[in-house]
Coordinates of C-alpha atoms and ligand atoms in Angstrom, one line a residue:
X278 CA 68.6 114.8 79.7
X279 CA 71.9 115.8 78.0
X280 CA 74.0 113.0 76.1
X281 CA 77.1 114.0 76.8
X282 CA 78.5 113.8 80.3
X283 CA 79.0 116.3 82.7
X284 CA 82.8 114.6 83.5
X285 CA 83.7 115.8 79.5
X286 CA 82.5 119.5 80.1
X287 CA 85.2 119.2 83.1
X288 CA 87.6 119.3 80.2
X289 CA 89.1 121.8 77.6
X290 CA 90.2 120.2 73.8
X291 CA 93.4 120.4 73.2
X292 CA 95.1 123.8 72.4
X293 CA 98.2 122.4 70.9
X294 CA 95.5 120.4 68.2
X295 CA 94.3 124.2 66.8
X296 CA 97.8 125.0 66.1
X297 CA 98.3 121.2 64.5
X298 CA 95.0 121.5 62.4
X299 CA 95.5 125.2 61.6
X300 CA 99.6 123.8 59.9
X301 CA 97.4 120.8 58.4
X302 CA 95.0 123.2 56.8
X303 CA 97.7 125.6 55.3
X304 CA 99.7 122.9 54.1
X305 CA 96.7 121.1 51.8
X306 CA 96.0 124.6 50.5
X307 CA 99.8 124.3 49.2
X308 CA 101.4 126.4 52.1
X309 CA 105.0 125.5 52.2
X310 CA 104.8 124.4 56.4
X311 CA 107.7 123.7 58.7
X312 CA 106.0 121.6 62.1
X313 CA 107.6 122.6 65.5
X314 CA 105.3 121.0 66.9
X315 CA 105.7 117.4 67.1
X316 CA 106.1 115.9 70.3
X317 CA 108.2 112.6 69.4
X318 CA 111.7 111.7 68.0
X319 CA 112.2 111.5 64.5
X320 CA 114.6 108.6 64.5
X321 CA 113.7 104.9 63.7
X322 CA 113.1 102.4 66.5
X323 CA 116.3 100.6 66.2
X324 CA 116.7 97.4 64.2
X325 CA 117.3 95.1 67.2
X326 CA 113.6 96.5 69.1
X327 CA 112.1 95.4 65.6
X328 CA 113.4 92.2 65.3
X329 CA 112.2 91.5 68.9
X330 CA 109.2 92.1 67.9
X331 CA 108.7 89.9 64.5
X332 CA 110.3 87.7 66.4
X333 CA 107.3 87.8 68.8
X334 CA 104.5 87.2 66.3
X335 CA 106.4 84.6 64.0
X336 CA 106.5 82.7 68.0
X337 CA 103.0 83.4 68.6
X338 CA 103.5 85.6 71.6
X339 CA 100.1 87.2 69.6
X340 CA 97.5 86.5 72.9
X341 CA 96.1 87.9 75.7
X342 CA 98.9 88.6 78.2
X343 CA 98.7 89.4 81.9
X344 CA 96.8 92.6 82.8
X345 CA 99.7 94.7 84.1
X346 CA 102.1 93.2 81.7
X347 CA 104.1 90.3 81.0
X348 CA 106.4 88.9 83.8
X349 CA 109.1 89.3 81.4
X350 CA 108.7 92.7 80.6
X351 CA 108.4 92.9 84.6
X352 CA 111.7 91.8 85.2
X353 CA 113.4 93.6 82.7
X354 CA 111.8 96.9 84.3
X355 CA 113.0 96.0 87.7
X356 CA 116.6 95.6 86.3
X357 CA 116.2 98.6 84.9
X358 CA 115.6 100.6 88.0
X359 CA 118.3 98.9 89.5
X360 CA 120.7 99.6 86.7
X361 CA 119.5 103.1 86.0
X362 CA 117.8 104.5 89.2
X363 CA 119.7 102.2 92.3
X364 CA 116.2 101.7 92.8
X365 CA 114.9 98.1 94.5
X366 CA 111.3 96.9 93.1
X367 CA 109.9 93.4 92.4
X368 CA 107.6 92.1 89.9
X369 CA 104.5 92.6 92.5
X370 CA 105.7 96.5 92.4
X371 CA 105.3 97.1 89.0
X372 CA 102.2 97.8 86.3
X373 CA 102.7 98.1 82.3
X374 CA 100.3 100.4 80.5
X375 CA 99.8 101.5 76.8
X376 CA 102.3 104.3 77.2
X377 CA 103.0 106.3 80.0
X378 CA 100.6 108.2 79.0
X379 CA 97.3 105.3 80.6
X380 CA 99.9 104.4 83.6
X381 CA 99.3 108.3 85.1
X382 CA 96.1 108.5 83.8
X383 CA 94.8 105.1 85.5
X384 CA 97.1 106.1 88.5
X385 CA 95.1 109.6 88.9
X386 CA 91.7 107.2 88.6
X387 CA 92.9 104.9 91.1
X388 CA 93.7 107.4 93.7
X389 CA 91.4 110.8 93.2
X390 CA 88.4 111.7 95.2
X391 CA 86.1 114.9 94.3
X392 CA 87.8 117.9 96.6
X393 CA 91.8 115.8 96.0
X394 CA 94.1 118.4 95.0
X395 CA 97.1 117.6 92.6
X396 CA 100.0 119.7 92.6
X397 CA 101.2 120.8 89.1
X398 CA 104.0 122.7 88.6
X399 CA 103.6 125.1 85.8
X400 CA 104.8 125.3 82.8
X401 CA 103.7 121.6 82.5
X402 CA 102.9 118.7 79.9
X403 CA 99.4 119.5 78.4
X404 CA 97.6 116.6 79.9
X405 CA 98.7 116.6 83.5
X406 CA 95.7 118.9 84.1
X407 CA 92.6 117.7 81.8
X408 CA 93.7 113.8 83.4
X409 CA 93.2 115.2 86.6
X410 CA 89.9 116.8 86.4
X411 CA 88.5 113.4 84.3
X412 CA 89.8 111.6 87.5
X413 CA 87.6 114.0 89.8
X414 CA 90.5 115.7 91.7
X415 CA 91.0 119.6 91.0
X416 CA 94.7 120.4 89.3
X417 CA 96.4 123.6 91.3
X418 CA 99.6 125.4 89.4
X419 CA 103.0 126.7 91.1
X420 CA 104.8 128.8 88.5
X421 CA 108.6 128.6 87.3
X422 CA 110.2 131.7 86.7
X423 CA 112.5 132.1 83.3
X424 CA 115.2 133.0 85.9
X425 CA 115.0 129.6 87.5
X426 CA 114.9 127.9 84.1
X427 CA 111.4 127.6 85.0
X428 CA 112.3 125.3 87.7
X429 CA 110.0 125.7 90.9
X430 CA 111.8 126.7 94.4
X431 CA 111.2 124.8 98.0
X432 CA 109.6 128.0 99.1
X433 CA 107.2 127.9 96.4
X434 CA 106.3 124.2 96.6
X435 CA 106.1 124.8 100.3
X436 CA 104.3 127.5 99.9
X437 CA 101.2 125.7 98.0
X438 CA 101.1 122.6 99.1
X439 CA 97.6 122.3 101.2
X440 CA 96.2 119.6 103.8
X441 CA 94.3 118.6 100.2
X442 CA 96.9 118.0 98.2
X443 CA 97.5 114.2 97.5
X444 CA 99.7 114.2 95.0
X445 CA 102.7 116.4 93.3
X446 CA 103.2 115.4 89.4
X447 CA 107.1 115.9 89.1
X448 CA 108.6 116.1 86.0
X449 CA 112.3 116.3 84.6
X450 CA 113.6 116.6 82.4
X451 CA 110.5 118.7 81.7
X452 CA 108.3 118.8 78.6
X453 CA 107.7 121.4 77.4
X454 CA 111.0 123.4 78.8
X455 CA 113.4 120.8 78.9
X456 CA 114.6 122.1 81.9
X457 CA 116.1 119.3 84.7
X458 CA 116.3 119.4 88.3
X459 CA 120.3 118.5 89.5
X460 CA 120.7 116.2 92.5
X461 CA 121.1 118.8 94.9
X462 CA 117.8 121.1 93.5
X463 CA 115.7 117.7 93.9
X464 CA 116.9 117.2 97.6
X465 CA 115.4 120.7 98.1
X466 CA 112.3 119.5 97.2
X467 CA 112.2 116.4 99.0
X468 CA 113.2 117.8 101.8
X469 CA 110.3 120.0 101.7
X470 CA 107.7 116.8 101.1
X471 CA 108.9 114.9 104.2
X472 CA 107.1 117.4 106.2
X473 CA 104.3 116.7 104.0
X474 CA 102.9 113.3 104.7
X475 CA 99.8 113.4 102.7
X476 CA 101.7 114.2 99.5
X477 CA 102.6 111.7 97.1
X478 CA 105.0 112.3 94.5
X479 CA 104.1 111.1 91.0
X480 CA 107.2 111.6 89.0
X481 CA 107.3 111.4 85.0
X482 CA 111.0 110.1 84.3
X483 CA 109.4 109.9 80.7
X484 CA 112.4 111.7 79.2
X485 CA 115.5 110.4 81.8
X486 CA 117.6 108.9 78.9
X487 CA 117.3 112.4 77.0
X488 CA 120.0 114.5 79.0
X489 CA 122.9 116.7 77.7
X490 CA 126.2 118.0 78.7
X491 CA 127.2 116.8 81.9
X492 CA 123.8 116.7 83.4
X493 CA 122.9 113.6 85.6
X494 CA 119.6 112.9 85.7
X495 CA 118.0 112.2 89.1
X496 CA 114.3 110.6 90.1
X497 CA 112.8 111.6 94.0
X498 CA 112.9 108.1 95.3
X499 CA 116.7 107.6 94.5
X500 CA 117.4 110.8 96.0
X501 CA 115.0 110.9 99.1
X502 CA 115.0 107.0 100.4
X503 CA 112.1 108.3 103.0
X504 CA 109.8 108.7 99.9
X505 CA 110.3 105.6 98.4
X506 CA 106.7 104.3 99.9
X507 CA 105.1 107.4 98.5
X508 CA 106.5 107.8 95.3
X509 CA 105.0 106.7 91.9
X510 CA 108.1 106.5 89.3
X511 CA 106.8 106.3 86.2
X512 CA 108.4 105.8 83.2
X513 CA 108.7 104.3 79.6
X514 CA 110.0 103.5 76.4
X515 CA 108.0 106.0 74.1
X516 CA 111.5 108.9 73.5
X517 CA 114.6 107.5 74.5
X518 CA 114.4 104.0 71.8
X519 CA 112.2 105.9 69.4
X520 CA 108.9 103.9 69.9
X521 CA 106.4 106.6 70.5
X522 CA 103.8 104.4 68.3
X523 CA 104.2 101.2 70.3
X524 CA 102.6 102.6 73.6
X525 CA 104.4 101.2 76.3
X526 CA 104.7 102.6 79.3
X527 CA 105.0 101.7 82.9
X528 CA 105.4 102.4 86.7
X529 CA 107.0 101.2 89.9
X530 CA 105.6 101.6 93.2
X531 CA 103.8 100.3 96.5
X532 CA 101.9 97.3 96.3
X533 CA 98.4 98.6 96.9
X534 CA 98.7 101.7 94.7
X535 CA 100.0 98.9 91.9
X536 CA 97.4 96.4 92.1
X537 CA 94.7 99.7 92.4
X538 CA 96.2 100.8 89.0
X539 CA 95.6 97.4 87.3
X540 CA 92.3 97.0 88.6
X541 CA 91.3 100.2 86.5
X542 CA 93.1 98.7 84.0
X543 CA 91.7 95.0 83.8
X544 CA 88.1 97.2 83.6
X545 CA 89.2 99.3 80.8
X546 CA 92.2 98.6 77.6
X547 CA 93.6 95.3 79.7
X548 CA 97.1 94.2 78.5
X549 CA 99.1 96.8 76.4
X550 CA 100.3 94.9 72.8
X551 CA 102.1 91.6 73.4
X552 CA 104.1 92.2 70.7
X553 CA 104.9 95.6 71.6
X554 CA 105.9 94.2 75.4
X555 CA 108.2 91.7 73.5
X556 CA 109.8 94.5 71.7
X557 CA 109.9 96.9 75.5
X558 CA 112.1 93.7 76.7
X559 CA 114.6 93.8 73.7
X560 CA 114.6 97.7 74.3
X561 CA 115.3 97.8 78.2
X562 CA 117.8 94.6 77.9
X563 CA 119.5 95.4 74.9
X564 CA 122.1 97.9 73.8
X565 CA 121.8 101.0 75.2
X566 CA 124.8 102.6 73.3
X567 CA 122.2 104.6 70.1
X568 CA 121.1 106.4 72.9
X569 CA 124.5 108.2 73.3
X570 CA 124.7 108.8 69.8
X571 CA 120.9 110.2 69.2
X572 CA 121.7 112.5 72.2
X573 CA 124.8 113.9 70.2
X574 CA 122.5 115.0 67.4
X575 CA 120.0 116.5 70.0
X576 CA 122.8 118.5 71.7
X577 CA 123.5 119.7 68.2
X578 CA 120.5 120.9 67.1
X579 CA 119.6 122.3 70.7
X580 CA 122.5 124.4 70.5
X581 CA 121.8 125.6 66.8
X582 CA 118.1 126.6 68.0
X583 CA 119.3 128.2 70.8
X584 CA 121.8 130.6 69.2
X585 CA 119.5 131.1 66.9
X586 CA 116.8 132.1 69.0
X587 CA 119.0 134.4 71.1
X588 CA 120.3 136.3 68.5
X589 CA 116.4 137.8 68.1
X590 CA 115.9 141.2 70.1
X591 CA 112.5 140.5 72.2
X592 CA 113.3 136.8 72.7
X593 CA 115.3 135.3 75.6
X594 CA 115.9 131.4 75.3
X595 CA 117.1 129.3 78.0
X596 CA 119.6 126.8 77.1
X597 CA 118.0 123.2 78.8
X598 CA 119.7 120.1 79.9
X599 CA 117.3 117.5 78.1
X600 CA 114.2 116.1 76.3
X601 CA 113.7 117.8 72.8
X602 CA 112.3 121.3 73.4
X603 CA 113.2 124.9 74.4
X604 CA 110.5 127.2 75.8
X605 CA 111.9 130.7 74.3
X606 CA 109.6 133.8 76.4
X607 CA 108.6 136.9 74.4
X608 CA 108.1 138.9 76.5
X609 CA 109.7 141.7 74.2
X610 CA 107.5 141.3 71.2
X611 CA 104.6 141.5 73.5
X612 CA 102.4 144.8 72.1
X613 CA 104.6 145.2 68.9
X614 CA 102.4 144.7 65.6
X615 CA 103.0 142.6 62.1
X616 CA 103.1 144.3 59.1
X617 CA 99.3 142.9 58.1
X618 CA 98.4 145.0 61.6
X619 CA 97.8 142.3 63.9
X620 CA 99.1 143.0 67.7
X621 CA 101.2 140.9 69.3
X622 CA 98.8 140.6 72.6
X623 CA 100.0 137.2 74.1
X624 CA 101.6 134.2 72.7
X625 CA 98.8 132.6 71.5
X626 CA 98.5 136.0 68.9
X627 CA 101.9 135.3 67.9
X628 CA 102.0 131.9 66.6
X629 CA 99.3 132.3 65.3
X630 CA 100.7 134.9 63.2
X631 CA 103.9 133.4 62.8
X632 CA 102.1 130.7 61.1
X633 CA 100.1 132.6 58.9
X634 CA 103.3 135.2 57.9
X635 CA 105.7 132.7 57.6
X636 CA 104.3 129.1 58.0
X637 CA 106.3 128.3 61.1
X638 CA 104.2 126.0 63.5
X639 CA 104.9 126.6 67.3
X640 CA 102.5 125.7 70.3
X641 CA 102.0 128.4 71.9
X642 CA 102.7 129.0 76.2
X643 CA 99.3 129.5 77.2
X644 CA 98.5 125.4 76.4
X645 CA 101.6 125.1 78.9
X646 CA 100.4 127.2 81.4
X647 CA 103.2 129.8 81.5
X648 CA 103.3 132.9 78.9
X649 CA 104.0 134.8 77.2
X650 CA 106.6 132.0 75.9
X651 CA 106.2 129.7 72.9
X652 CA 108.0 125.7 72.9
X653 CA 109.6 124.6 70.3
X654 CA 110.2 120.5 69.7
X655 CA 114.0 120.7 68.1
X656 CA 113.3 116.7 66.9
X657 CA 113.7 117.1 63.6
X658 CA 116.3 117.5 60.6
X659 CA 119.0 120.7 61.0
X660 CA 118.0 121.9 58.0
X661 CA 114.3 122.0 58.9
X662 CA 115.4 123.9 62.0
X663 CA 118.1 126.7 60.1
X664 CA 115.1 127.3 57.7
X665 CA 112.3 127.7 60.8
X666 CA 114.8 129.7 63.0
X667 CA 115.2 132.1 60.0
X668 CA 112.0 132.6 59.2
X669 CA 111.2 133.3 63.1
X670 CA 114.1 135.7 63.2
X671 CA 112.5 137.4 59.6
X672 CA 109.2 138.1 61.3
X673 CA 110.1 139.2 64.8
X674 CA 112.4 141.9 62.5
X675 CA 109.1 142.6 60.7
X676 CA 107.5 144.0 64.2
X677 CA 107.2 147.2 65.0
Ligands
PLP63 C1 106.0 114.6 79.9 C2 105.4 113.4 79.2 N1 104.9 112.4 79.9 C3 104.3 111.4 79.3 C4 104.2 111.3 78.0 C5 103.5 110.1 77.4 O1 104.3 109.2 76.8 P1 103.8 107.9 76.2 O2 104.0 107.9 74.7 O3 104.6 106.8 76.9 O4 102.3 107.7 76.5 C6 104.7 112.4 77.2 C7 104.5 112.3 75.7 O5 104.6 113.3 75.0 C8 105.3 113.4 77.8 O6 105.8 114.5 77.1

């Protein structure tokens, strides 16, 4: 009889922790490193989210809470889909999880039955695929073209959507392109999934606050009222307040769907942190106005990585309208060689050797499942960037 279980050889490891381990490895042997790679803001959870918080222990808010979170934190979710979204939800309508990251994992659990198809549009967010297959359901892939800034058409998604397919993961802005879908793209889609019944749409607004220039972010139930009963928005407070380590996450839907999701929860972690749920109602209540200003810097450095990117032959970068990442293709360095002699086969080759040759860390497309492309996570200092950027454009001039 084996130990392990059969549902864990459903799943791959990681590809993006070989990369991680592979920069932690060069860097103890004294490597000088620069990390790409990390998937989280690097500024502060601001003051007012922390005080919220010590606030919550030195009041003793340090118990058990309800399962799904506290009716607090409820509230201040439901005004925040009114305030953000124009979307209407009660309490009853809404489920807290430890970061967004449980709420679509427990949602997948909930719903999934062995032959349930799940709609992923590629390139996607590494999990999306490896949840699906531990929830039993079977993950199928419609590809964005570099043309479309990776963004999927209505003839595609109409294209592959089967009488199996339960649910279609939606996510913009997008990690790891940072790509968004305008109002009118959306509609295109939605249109599309009312002559779908079956489908539900589970859509990751993970990195809403997170958009640039005049782009106005969008979710499918705002835009497509008809969906509203179908649609999962979920959601949390992980990038846009800089709390990636407090795991709180959440989602709004129909009732049944809701109480199924806290039922798999009550069985499993029950209530995320109190103190951390404290801290989510300071956060969604509070002042919003450091978002603004964190954006600015993004733009910034967005813009600096960009150019930079673009001014290497071999390497096309799309410009994105959010999150924290650009998904440069190379599909002109494909088949050129590094001066050690290693070919440049695929993307996985090449940041692997762009670690080695010049320390850079970048995950590579293939753990996204679009190639030959590589993302890049742009949250981190300007001068951090510069120095990466350079060394990317000193060793795609070292191919030949
Ligand atoms: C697209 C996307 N969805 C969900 C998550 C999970 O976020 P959380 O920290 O709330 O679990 C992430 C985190 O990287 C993400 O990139």
């Amino acid at each position: 009889m084996p130990f392990l279980s059969d549902t864990l050889s459903r799943v791959k490891p990681s590809p993006t922790i070989a990369v991680t381990n592979k920069a932690r490895e060069l860097k103890a042997a004294g490597k000088d490193v620069i990390g790409l790679g990390a998937g989280e803001p690097d500024f502060d959870t601001p003051q007012n989210i922390k005080d919220a918080a010590i606030a919550a222990i030195n009041e003793g808010k340090t118990k058990y809470t309800a399962v799904d979170g506290t009716p607090e934190l409820k509230e201040a979710i439901c005004a925040k889909l009114k305030r953000d979204n124009n979307l209407t939800y009660t309490p009853d309508q809404v489920t807290v999880g430890t970061g967004g990251k449980q709420v679509l994992y427990n949602a997948l659990m909930a719903t999934l039955n062995p032959g349930d198809e799940v709609l992923i549009p590629a390139p996607y967010w590494v999990s999306y695929p490896d949840m699906v297959l531990l929830a039993g359901g079977t993950p199928t892939f419609v590809e964005g073209a570099l043309e479309t800034q990776f963004k999927i058409t209505p003839e595609q998604l109409d294209a592959v959507i089967t009488p199996k397919t339960k649910w279609l993961i939606f996510n913009s802005p997008s990690n790891p392109t940072g790509a968004g879908y305008s109002a009118e793209e959306l509609k295109a889609l939605t249109d599309v999934l009312k002559k779908h019944p079956q489908v539900w749409i589970m859509t990751d607004d993970m990195y809403e606050h997170l958009a640039y220039d005049d782009f106005k972010f969008c979710t499918p139930a705002e835009i497509e009222p008809e969906l509203y009963d179908r649609t999962l928005t979920v959601n949390g407070v992980s990038k846009a307040y800089a709390m990636t380590g407090w795991r709180i996450g959440y989602a709004a839907g129909p009732k049944d769907l809701i109480k199924a999701i806290g039922k798999i929860q009550s069985q499993s972690t029950s209530n995320p942190c109190s103190i951390s749920q404290a801290a989510a109602v300071e956060a969604l209540n509070g002042p919003q106005d450091f978002i603004a200003s964190n954006n600015e810097v993004f733009v910034r450095r967005r813009n600096l990585v960009c150019e930079m990117l673009n001014a290497i032959d071999g390497i096309t970068c799309p410009v994105p309208e959010g999150a924290f990442y650009v998904y440069p293709s190379i599909a002109g360095l494909i088949g050129k060689t590094t001066p050690a002699g290693v070919k440049i086969e695929d993307d996985e080759t090449f940041a692997t050797a762009l670690l080695e040759d010049k320390g850079v860390a970048v995950v590579f497309g293939a753990a996204f499942g679009l190639s030959p492309n590589f993302r890049v996570s742009y949250a981190t200092s300007d001068e951090a960037l510069k120095d990466a950027c350079t060394r990317i454009q000193e060793f795609c001039a070292s191919l030949s």
